[in-house]
mmCIF file of C-alpha atoms in Angstrom:
data_model
loop_
_atom_site.group_PDB
_atom_site.id
_atom_site.type_symbol
_atom_site.label_atom_id
_atom_site.label_comp_id
_atom_site.label_asym_id
_atom_site.label_seq_id
_atom_site.Cartn_x
_atom_site.Cartn_y
_atom_site.Cartn_z
ATOM 1 C CA MET A 1 0.134 0.099 -0.256
ATOM 2 C CA ASP A 2 1.138 3.058 -0.576
ATOM 3 C CA LYS A 3 2.254 6.657 1.363
ATOM 4 C CA PHE A 4 -1.198 8.139 0.847
ATOM 5 C CA GLY A 5 -3.443 5.226 1.139
ATOM 6 C CA ARG A 6 -2.233 4.615 4.232
ATOM 7 C CA ILE A 7 -2.656 7.608 5.625
ATOM 8 C CA GLY A 8 -5.975 7.041 4.189
ATOM 9 C CA LEU A 9 -6.558 4.443 6.597
ATOM 10 C CA ALA A 10 -4.865 5.468 9.908
ATOM 11 C CA PHE A 11 -4.695 9.450 9.494
ATOM 12 C CA VAL A 12 -1.619 10.017 10.941
ATOM 13 C CA SER A 13 0.474 8.528 13.194
ATOM 14 C CA LEU A 14 4.522 9.538 15.013
ATOM 15 C CA LEU A 15 8.122 8.527 15.866
ATOM 16 C CA MET A 16 9.703 9.890 18.755
ATOM 17 C CA ALA A 17 11.137 9.437 21.827
ATOM 18 C CA GLY A 18 8.777 11.641 24.985
ATOM 19 C CA THR A 19 9.708 14.927 26.534
ATOM 20 C CA VAL A 20 8.437 17.339 29.275
ATOM 21 C CA SER A 21 5.881 19.220 27.834
ATOM 22 C CA GLN A 22 3.529 21.718 28.266
ATOM 23 C CA PRO A 23 0.022 22.371 27.813
ATOM 24 C CA VAL A 24 -1.278 24.304 24.785
ATOM 25 C CA ASP A 25 -4.149 25.766 26.028
ATOM 26 C CA THR A 26 -5.937 25.818 28.679
ATOM 27 C CA ALA A 27 -8.549 22.515 27.345
ATOM 28 C CA ALA A 28 -5.987 20.899 26.855
ATOM 29 C CA ALA A 29 -4.389 17.748 28.727
ATOM 30 C CA PRO A 30 -2.194 18.303 32.081
ATOM 31 C CA ILE A 31 1.828 18.198 31.721
ATOM 32 C CA VAL A 32 2.929 14.613 31.190
ATOM 33 C CA HIS A 33 6.748 13.188 31.449
ATOM 34 C CA PHE A 34 7.706 10.280 28.989
ATOM 35 C CA ALA A 35 9.930 7.564 30.084
ATOM 36 C CA ALA A 36 12.080 6.195 27.929
ATOM 37 C CA SER A 37 10.837 3.784 25.622
ATOM 38 C CA THR A 38 10.105 -0.427 27.942
ATOM 39 C CA ARG A 39 7.565 -2.281 25.497
ATOM 40 C CA ALA A 40 9.657 -5.070 26.260
ATOM 41 C CA THR A 41 9.140 -5.349 29.578
ATOM 42 C CA LYS A 42 6.594 -3.641 30.731
ATOM 43 C CA PRO A 43 3.539 -6.368 31.540
ATOM 44 C CA PRO A 44 0.222 -5.607 29.739
ATOM 45 C CA ALA A 45 -2.190 -2.684 29.757
ATOM 46 C CA ARG A 46 -4.950 -3.601 31.124
ATOM 47 C CA SER A 47 -8.726 -3.660 28.756
ATOM 48 C CA LEU A 48 -9.775 -0.202 27.993
ATOM 49 C CA PRO A 49 -13.531 -0.500 30.668
ATOM 50 C CA LYS A 50 -16.836 0.452 29.864
ATOM 51 C CA LYS A 51 -15.819 4.298 30.848
ATOM 52 C CA LEU A 52 -12.848 7.168 31.582
ATOM 53 C CA SER A 53 -12.827 9.843 34.016
ATOM 54 C CA GLU A 54 -10.315 11.518 31.621
ATOM 55 C CA PRO A 55 -10.269 11.861 27.483
ATOM 56 C CA ILE A 56 -8.135 10.343 25.779
ATOM 57 C CA ARG A 57 -4.769 12.109 24.340
ATOM 58 C CA TYR A 58 -3.593 9.416 21.723
ATOM 59 C CA ALA A 59 -3.830 5.836 20.290
ATOM 60 C CA TYR A 60 -0.736 3.859 18.852
ATOM 61 C CA SER A 61 -1.071 0.770 18.107
ATOM 62 C CA PRO A 62 2.125 -0.580 19.718
ATOM 63 C CA CYS A 63 3.324 -3.416 16.982
ATOM 64 C CA ASP A 64 5.729 -3.671 15.314
ATOM 65 C CA GLY A 65 6.448 -6.447 13.912
ATOM 66 C CA PHE A 66 9.222 -7.055 16.049
ATOM 67 C CA THR A 67 8.242 -7.751 19.452
ATOM 68 C CA LYS A 68 7.443 -11.506 20.741
ATOM 69 C CA SER A 69 4.776 -9.421 23.326
ATOM 70 C CA CYS A 70 2.371 -7.326 21.406
ATOM 71 C CA ASP A 71 -1.403 -9.052 21.606
ATOM 72 C CA GLY A 72 -2.032 -7.107 18.872
ATOM 73 C CA SER A 73 -4.491 -4.569 20.789
ATOM 74 C CA TRP A 74 -4.601 -1.178 20.232
ATOM 75 C CA HIS A 75 -3.829 1.383 22.805
ATOM 76 C CA VAL A 76 -4.675 4.459 24.375
ATOM 77 C CA VAL A 77 -3.709 7.009 27.068
ATOM 78 C CA THR A 78 -5.370 9.082 29.306
ATOM 79 C CA THR A 79 -3.985 13.002 29.775
ATOM 80 C CA SER A 80 -2.448 11.957 32.649
ATOM 81 C CA GLY A 81 -0.838 9.063 30.718
ATOM 82 C CA LYS A 82 -3.069 6.081 31.478
ATOM 83 C CA GLN A 83 -2.975 3.398 29.005
ATOM 84 C CA TRP A 84 -5.234 0.700 28.229
ATOM 85 C CA ALA A 85 -5.562 -2.380 25.658
ATOM 86 C CA VAL A 86 -9.057 -2.505 23.315
ATOM 87 C CA ARG A 87 -9.239 -5.491 22.594
ATOM 88 C CA ASP A 88 -12.373 -5.612 20.013
ATOM 89 C CA ALA A 89 -10.907 -3.382 18.120
ATOM 90 C CA LEU A 90 -9.449 -4.672 14.767
ATOM 91 C CA PRO A 91 -6.109 -4.487 14.531
ATOM 92 C CA ASP A 92 -3.688 -2.290 13.360
ATOM 93 C CA GLU A 93 -1.953 -5.302 11.614
ATOM 94 C CA ASP A 94 -5.559 -6.308 10.174
ATOM 95 C CA MET A 95 -5.967 -3.229 8.751
ATOM 96 C CA GLY A 96 -7.189 -2.192 11.030
ATOM 97 C CA LYS A 97 -8.274 1.116 12.178
ATOM 98 C CA VAL A 98 -9.546 3.328 14.675
ATOM 99 C CA ALA A 99 -10.204 7.717 15.624
ATOM 100 C CA VAL A 100 -9.714 10.065 18.520
ATOM 101 C CA SER A 101 -13.286 12.572 18.612
ATOM 102 C CA PRO A 102 -10.962 15.722 19.506
ATOM 103 C CA ASP A 103 -12.468 15.982 22.875
ATOM 104 C CA GLY A 104 -10.787 13.002 23.201
ATOM 105 C CA VAL A 105 -14.289 12.108 24.794
ATOM 106 C CA LEU A 106 -14.950 8.755 21.013
ATOM 107 C CA LEU A 107 -13.572 6.090 20.178
ATOM 108 C CA ALA A 108 -14.226 5.121 16.808
ATOM 109 C CA TYR A 109 -12.818 1.962 15.559
ATOM 110 C CA LEU A 110 -13.559 -1.885 13.195
ATOM 111 C CA HIS A 111 -14.659 -4.236 15.342
ATOM 112 C CA ALA A 112 -12.247 -7.265 15.302
ATOM 113 C CA LYS A 113 -14.843 -10.504 14.730
ATOM 114 C CA SER A 114 -17.607 -9.131 12.824
ATOM 115 C CA GLU A 115 -15.382 -5.647 11.540
ATOM 116 C CA ARG A 116 -18.540 -2.950 12.375
ATOM 117 C CA LEU A 117 -16.940 0.087 12.547
ATOM 118 C CA MET A 118 -18.097 0.263 16.597
ATOM 119 C CA LEU A 119 -18.483 4.126 18.638
ATOM 120 C CA ARG A 120 -17.712 3.615 22.128
ATOM 121 C CA ASP A 121 -18.783 6.492 24.551
ATOM 122 C CA LEU A 122 -16.155 6.197 26.342
ATOM 123 C CA GLU A 123 -17.824 9.659 29.418
ATOM 124 C CA ARG A 124 -21.355 7.718 29.263
ATOM 125 C CA GLY A 125 -20.273 4.259 28.701
ATOM 126 C CA THR A 126 -22.265 3.552 25.633
ATOM 127 C CA VAL A 127 -20.974 1.672 23.028
ATOM 128 C CA ARG A 128 -23.242 1.365 19.438
ATOM 129 C CA ILE A 129 -22.977 -0.048 16.144
ATOM 130 C CA VAL A 130 -22.612 2.565 12.901
ATOM 131 C CA PRO A 131 -25.512 1.989 10.803
ATOM 132 C CA THR A 132 -22.867 2.186 7.262
ATOM 133 C CA PRO A 133 -24.949 0.703 4.544
ATOM 134 C CA LYS A 134 -24.234 -3.224 3.129
ATOM 135 C CA GLY A 135 -20.956 -4.745 2.417
ATOM 136 C CA TRP A 136 -19.402 -1.795 3.997
ATOM 137 C CA GLU A 137 -17.408 -4.124 6.840
ATOM 138 C CA GLY A 138 -12.955 -4.195 7.854
ATOM 139 C CA ARG A 139 -10.851 -1.900 6.054
ATOM 140 C CA GLU A 140 -13.437 -0.658 3.153
ATOM 141 C CA VAL A 141 -14.368 1.642 5.755
ATOM 142 C CA SER A 142 -13.040 5.051 6.461
ATOM 143 C CA PHE A 143 -13.839 7.863 8.928
ATOM 144 C CA GLY A 144 -12.735 11.136 10.551
ATOM 145 C CA PHE A 145 -15.201 13.321 13.418
ATOM 146 C CA SER A 146 -15.389 17.121 12.975
ATOM 147 C CA ARG A 147 -13.622 19.122 14.932
ATOM 148 C CA ASN A 148 -16.675 19.533 17.869
ATOM 149 C CA SER A 149 -16.735 16.290 17.828
ATOM 150 C CA ARG A 150 -20.180 16.234 17.116
ATOM 151 C CA TRP A 151 -20.184 14.565 13.765
ATOM 152 C CA LEU A 152 -18.234 11.078 11.410
ATOM 153 C CA ALA A 153 -17.870 11.161 8.041
ATOM 154 C CA VAL A 154 -17.910 7.565 7.209
ATOM 155 C CA ASP A 155 -17.523 6.094 3.116
ATOM 156 C CA SER A 156 -15.914 3.164 1.103
ATOM 157 C CA MET A 157 -12.809 4.184 -0.760
ATOM 158 C CA ASP A 158 -13.771 0.965 -2.699
ATOM 159 C CA HIS A 159 -17.077 1.298 -3.054
ATOM 160 C CA PRO A 160 -16.815 5.067 -4.965
ATOM 161 C CA LYS A 161 -19.916 4.897 -6.213
ATOM 162 C CA SER A 162 -21.755 4.235 -3.154
ATOM 163 C CA ARG A 163 -23.038 7.416 -0.966
ATOM 164 C CA ALA A 164 -21.622 8.020 2.553
ATOM 165 C CA ILE A 165 -22.813 8.820 5.005
ATOM 166 C CA ARG A 166 -22.557 11.384 8.419
ATOM 167 C CA TYR A 167 -23.855 10.382 11.635
ATOM 168 C CA ASP A 168 -24.657 12.321 14.192
ATOM 169 C CA VAL A 169 -23.177 11.012 16.740
ATOM 170 C CA LYS A 170 -26.340 13.148 19.394
ATOM 171 C CA THR A 171 -28.889 11.652 17.327
ATOM 172 C CA SER A 172 -27.645 9.022 16.484
ATOM 173 C CA LYS A 173 -29.838 10.224 13.084
ATOM 174 C CA VAL A 174 -27.707 9.063 9.418
ATOM 175 C CA LEU A 175 -27.391 11.602 6.659
ATOM 176 C CA THR A 176 -26.798 9.390 3.814
ATOM 177 C CA LEU A 177 -25.020 11.754 0.911
ATOM 178 C CA PRO A 178 -26.228 12.755 -2.016
ATOM 179 C CA ARG A 179 -23.637 12.600 -3.980
ATOM 180 C CA ALA A 180 -20.824 9.531 -4.663
ATOM 181 C CA CYS A 181 -17.926 8.819 -3.618
ATOM 182 C CA CYS A 182 -15.987 10.426 -0.242
ATOM 183 C CA VAL A 183 -15.398 12.355 2.222
ATOM 184 C CA ILE A 184 -13.473 15.297 2.308
ATOM 185 C CA GLY A 185 -14.286 17.045 5.772
ATOM 186 C CA VAL A 186 -17.076 17.840 8.098
ATOM 187 C CA ALA A 187 -17.537 21.532 9.849
ATOM 188 C CA ASP A 188 -18.658 21.717 12.948
ATOM 189 C CA ALA A 189 -22.507 22.428 12.027
ATOM 190 C CA GLY A 190 -22.700 19.585 9.599
ATOM 191 C CA THR A 191 -21.966 20.853 6.564
ATOM 192 C CA THR A 192 -20.260 17.553 5.082
ATOM 193 C CA PHE A 193 -17.648 18.767 1.443
ATOM 194 C CA VAL A 194 -17.809 15.732 -0.443
ATOM 195 C CA ALA A 195 -14.510 14.530 -3.332
ATOM 196 C CA VAL A 196 -16.372 13.491 -6.669
ATOM 197 C CA HIS A 197 -14.584 12.662 -9.569
ATOM 198 C CA LYS A 198 -15.785 13.505 -12.362
ATOM 199 C CA ASP A 199 -14.928 12.039 -15.962
ATOM 200 C CA SER A 200 -13.644 8.443 -15.118
ATOM 201 C CA ALA A 201 -12.224 9.559 -11.977
ATOM 202 C CA LYS A 202 -9.882 12.031 -13.745
ATOM 203 C CA THR A 203 -11.361 15.077 -12.539
ATOM 204 C CA THR A 204 -12.502 15.591 -9.021
ATOM 205 C CA GLU A 205 -14.405 17.951 -7.630
ATOM 206 C CA ALA A 206 -15.543 19.420 -4.436
ATOM 207 C CA TYR A 207 -19.467 19.722 -3.115
ATOM 208 C CA ALA A 208 -20.984 21.768 -0.323
ATOM 209 C CA VAL A 209 -23.581 18.656 1.167
ATOM 210 C CA ARG A 210 -25.815 20.085 3.727
ATOM 211 C CA PRO A 211 -29.176 18.294 5.557
ATOM 212 C CA GLY A 212 -31.827 18.530 1.963
ATOM 213 C CA ARG A 213 -29.964 19.420 -0.559
ATOM 214 C CA THR A 214 -26.056 20.160 -2.487
ATOM 215 C CA SER A 215 -24.364 23.006 -2.360
ATOM 216 C CA LYS A 216 -24.456 24.267 -6.068
ATOM 217 C CA VAL A 217 -20.666 25.652 -5.720
ATOM 218 C CA ARG A 218 -18.050 23.702 -7.159
ATOM 219 C CA PHE A 219 -14.160 24.172 -7.648
ATOM 220 C CA PRO A 220 -11.737 21.007 -8.325
ATOM 221 C CA VAL A 221 -9.851 19.932 -5.572
ATOM 222 C CA LEU A 222 -5.973 17.321 -6.102
ATOM 223 C CA PRO A 223 -7.771 13.782 -4.941
ATOM 224 C CA TYR A 224 -5.432 13.576 -1.229
ATOM 225 C CA LEU A 225 -8.341 15.326 -0.088
ATOM 226 C CA MET A 226 -10.507 12.867 0.729
ATOM 227 C CA LEU A 227 -8.327 10.419 2.554
ATOM 228 C CA ALA A 228 -8.776 12.354 6.082
ATOM 229 C CA LYS A 229 -11.857 13.251 6.100
ATOM 230 C CA THR A 230 -10.193 16.315 8.414
ATOM 231 C CA HIS A 231 -9.309 18.930 5.622
ATOM 232 C CA VAL A 232 -12.416 21.270 6.816
ATOM 233 C CA SER A 233 -12.343 24.453 9.585
ATOM 234 C CA PRO A 234 -14.307 23.925 12.136
ATOM 235 C CA ASP A 235 -16.409 27.060 10.588
ATOM 236 C CA GLY A 236 -15.978 26.018 7.112
ATOM 237 C CA ARG A 237 -14.909 28.214 5.753
ATOM 238 C CA LEU A 238 -12.176 26.940 4.362
ATOM 239 C CA LEU A 239 -10.130 23.476 3.535
ATOM 240 C CA ALA A 240 -6.926 23.013 3.943
ATOM 241 C CA PHE A 241 -4.024 21.213 2.494
ATOM 242 C CA ASP A 242 -0.860 19.822 2.813
ATOM 243 C CA GLY A 243 0.917 21.546 -0.333
ATOM 244 C CA GLN A 244 1.329 17.916 -2.342
ATOM 245 C CA GLU A 245 0.037 18.557 -5.532
ATOM 246 C CA TYR A 246 -0.633 14.929 -7.291
ATOM 247 C CA GLY A 247 1.882 12.863 -4.578
ATOM 248 C CA VAL A 248 4.813 14.924 -5.330
ATOM 249 C CA PRO A 249 5.570 16.131 -1.788
ATOM 250 C CA SER A 250 6.423 19.981 -0.783
ATOM 251 C CA ARG A 251 7.264 22.210 2.429
ATOM 252 C CA THR A 252 3.912 24.475 2.671
ATOM 253 C CA VAL A 253 0.466 24.440 4.283
ATOM 254 C CA GLY A 254 -1.891 26.437 1.864
ATOM 255 C CA THR A 255 -5.596 27.188 2.870
ATOM 256 C CA LEU A 256 -8.594 26.788 0.174
ATOM 257 C CA ASP A 257 -11.420 28.494 -0.453
ATOM 258 C CA ALA A 258 -14.449 26.269 0.151
ATOM 259 C CA LYS A 259 -16.659 28.640 -1.589
ATOM 260 C CA THR A 260 -14.498 29.090 -4.603
ATOM 261 C CA GLY A 261 -11.583 26.797 -4.405
ATOM 262 C CA GLN A 262 -8.466 29.879 -4.294
ATOM 263 C CA ILE A 263 -5.864 29.766 -2.628
ATOM 264 C CA VAL A 264 -5.908 31.232 0.492
ATOM 265 C CA SER A 265 -2.910 30.509 2.466
ATOM 266 C CA ARG A 266 0.619 28.862 1.712
ATOM 267 C CA VAL A 267 3.270 28.901 4.170
ATOM 268 C CA THR A 268 6.469 27.130 4.694
ATOM 269 C CA PRO A 269 6.176 25.723 8.540
ATOM 270 C CA ASP A 270 8.814 27.077 10.931
ATOM 271 C CA ILE A 271 9.995 23.893 11.647
ATOM 272 C CA ASP A 272 14.073 23.244 11.458
ATOM 273 C CA GLY A 273 15.310 20.471 8.961
ATOM 274 C CA LEU A 274 12.475 19.737 7.918
ATOM 275 C CA ARG A 275 11.942 17.644 5.019
ATOM 276 C CA GLU A 276 8.461 17.470 3.109
ATOM 277 C CA ILE A 277 4.949 17.544 5.203
ATOM 278 C CA GLU A 278 4.271 13.894 5.287
ATOM 279 C CA SER A 279 -0.030 14.323 5.749
ATOM 280 C CA PHE A 280 -1.651 16.750 6.659
ATOM 281 C CA VAL A 281 -4.370 16.010 10.052
ATOM 282 C CA TYR A 282 -6.782 17.646 11.265
ATOM 283 C CA TRP A 283 -7.236 21.936 12.246
ATOM 284 C CA TYR A 284 -6.330 22.358 15.599
ATOM 285 C CA ASP A 285 -8.504 25.321 16.760
ATOM 286 C CA ALA A 286 -9.693 28.349 13.775
ATOM 287 C CA ASN A 287 -5.505 28.694 12.540
ATOM 288 C CA ARG A 288 -4.217 25.769 13.935
ATOM 289 C CA VAL A 289 -3.493 22.874 12.056
ATOM 290 C CA LEU A 290 -2.193 20.080 13.122
ATOM 291 C CA ILE A 291 0.026 18.136 10.138
ATOM 292 C CA HIS A 292 2.703 15.266 10.350
ATOM 293 C CA ILE A 293 6.317 15.810 9.500
ATOM 294 C CA GLU A 294 9.319 13.848 7.505
ATOM 295 C CA THR A 295 12.611 16.107 8.634
ATOM 296 C CA GLN A 296 16.063 15.984 7.345
ATOM 297 C CA GLY A 297 16.747 12.891 9.211
ATOM 298 C CA HIS A 298 14.087 10.773 8.358
ATOM 299 C CA GLU A 299 12.281 11.134 11.783
ATOM 300 C CA GLY A 300 8.344 11.322 12.001
ATOM 301 C CA GLN A 301 7.482 14.301 13.875
ATOM 302 C CA LEU A 302 3.730 15.616 14.520
ATOM 303 C CA HIS A 303 3.859 19.803 14.519
ATOM 304 C CA LEU A 304 1.268 22.446 14.740
ATOM 305 C CA VAL A 305 0.567 24.941 12.445
ATOM 306 C CA ASP A 306 -0.586 28.533 11.689
ATOM 307 C CA VAL A 307 -1.784 29.098 8.151
ATOM 308 C CA ARG A 308 -1.415 32.795 8.313
ATOM 309 C CA THR A 309 2.156 32.076 9.711
ATOM 310 C CA GLY A 310 4.121 29.226 9.201
ATOM 311 C CA LEU A 311 4.502 30.222 13.553
ATOM 312 C CA ALA A 312 5.248 26.067 14.899
ATOM 313 C CA GLU A 313 5.100 23.643 17.572
ATOM 314 C CA ARG A 314 6.286 20.704 18.016
ATOM 315 C CA VAL A 315 3.699 18.193 19.894
ATOM 316 C CA PRO A 316 5.126 14.917 21.453
ATOM 317 C CA LEU A 317 4.999 11.265 21.489
ATOM 318 C CA PRO A 318 6.281 8.958 23.147
ATOM 319 C CA GLU A 319 8.829 6.147 21.885
ATOM 320 C CA GLU A 320 5.911 3.351 21.982
ATOM 321 C CA ALA A 321 4.728 5.220 19.770
ATOM 322 C CA PHE A 322 7.092 4.268 17.300
ATOM 323 C CA ASP A 323 4.761 3.206 13.575
ATOM 324 C CA LEU A 324 4.682 7.403 11.524
ATOM 325 C CA HIS A 325 0.896 5.791 10.714
ATOM 326 C CA SER A 326 -0.470 4.125 13.809
ATOM 327 C CA VAL A 327 -0.996 7.573 16.178
ATOM 328 C CA ILE A 328 -4.399 9.215 16.341
ATOM 329 C CA VAL A 329 -4.475 11.833 18.602
ATOM 330 C CA SER A 330 -6.751 13.906 19.787
ATOM 331 C CA SER A 331 -7.141 17.534 20.477
ATOM 332 C CA HIS A 332 -5.089 17.318 23.716
ATOM 333 C CA VAL A 333 -1.788 18.488 22.717
ATOM 334 C CA GLU A 334 1.428 19.200 24.332
ATOM 335 C CA VAL A 335 3.375 21.120 22.475
ATOM 336 C CA ALA A 336 7.478 20.478 24.172
ATOM 337 C CA GLU A 337 9.074 22.888 25.141
#
């Protein structure tokens, strides 16, 4: 599987040692100290309980193919550093996928046995099956949350003629999108942007879908924008892109006007040793996005970047999160000192 397909399946990841860090803002997680990795001798993580008293900071797959003690379970880590194993989730090595809602309360994942899309509310202790179209089980499904954690967008890259859905986490209502193919992202108000293949997939256009109608405004977009499901700004006015142009990597972060498709901004992140931007993760707030980069030393890193100025802040994760494509981060991130 190529790099972009892998990004579409798992969103984002990072390889780095942990450091002492401080919160981005008052809503972020408290200071957490990460010790050097001891995954070879660390006892197995306890199974994820029905409820958690604190939000999830990130989820990751601890298996690298060399750790004999690895049981294949996805792990979630809360803001205080407590770690739990999600034993009923389809493993990353079997092309399983998970998503953590930005508020750190919801966990979406594919069930290991049924391969149905599950949604766990770890604040209420409830589990729901998201009613995806028949035949979308397993690795065919891709999904992602809106910035306010209200909406879950789901589609199937293997069924490009099928209609994607927007799931309302609050009411459990399903909106079947009127255009086929792939979700670019969902704004906080529920407006969903869909990428639609035209001209035998030679051209891809973006449509804004609101309940009951589809926007007449449409414009061509680059195909990779459909991969992460989270390219839409919280207010629905901008689409973020990571500078990739038909598979050619670059070092820019840009935004498009969501009504016209015109470029609004393009900045080079202020990151020492930046080699290329691997992928866009999500909008952290109104002006900052989280991106995954590769340095000149081929180290994977996460950074918060201001789309107006390029100012960047590094987001540290512990060494256990070594696989570049297996870390799914909530908005409870921290920046390095």
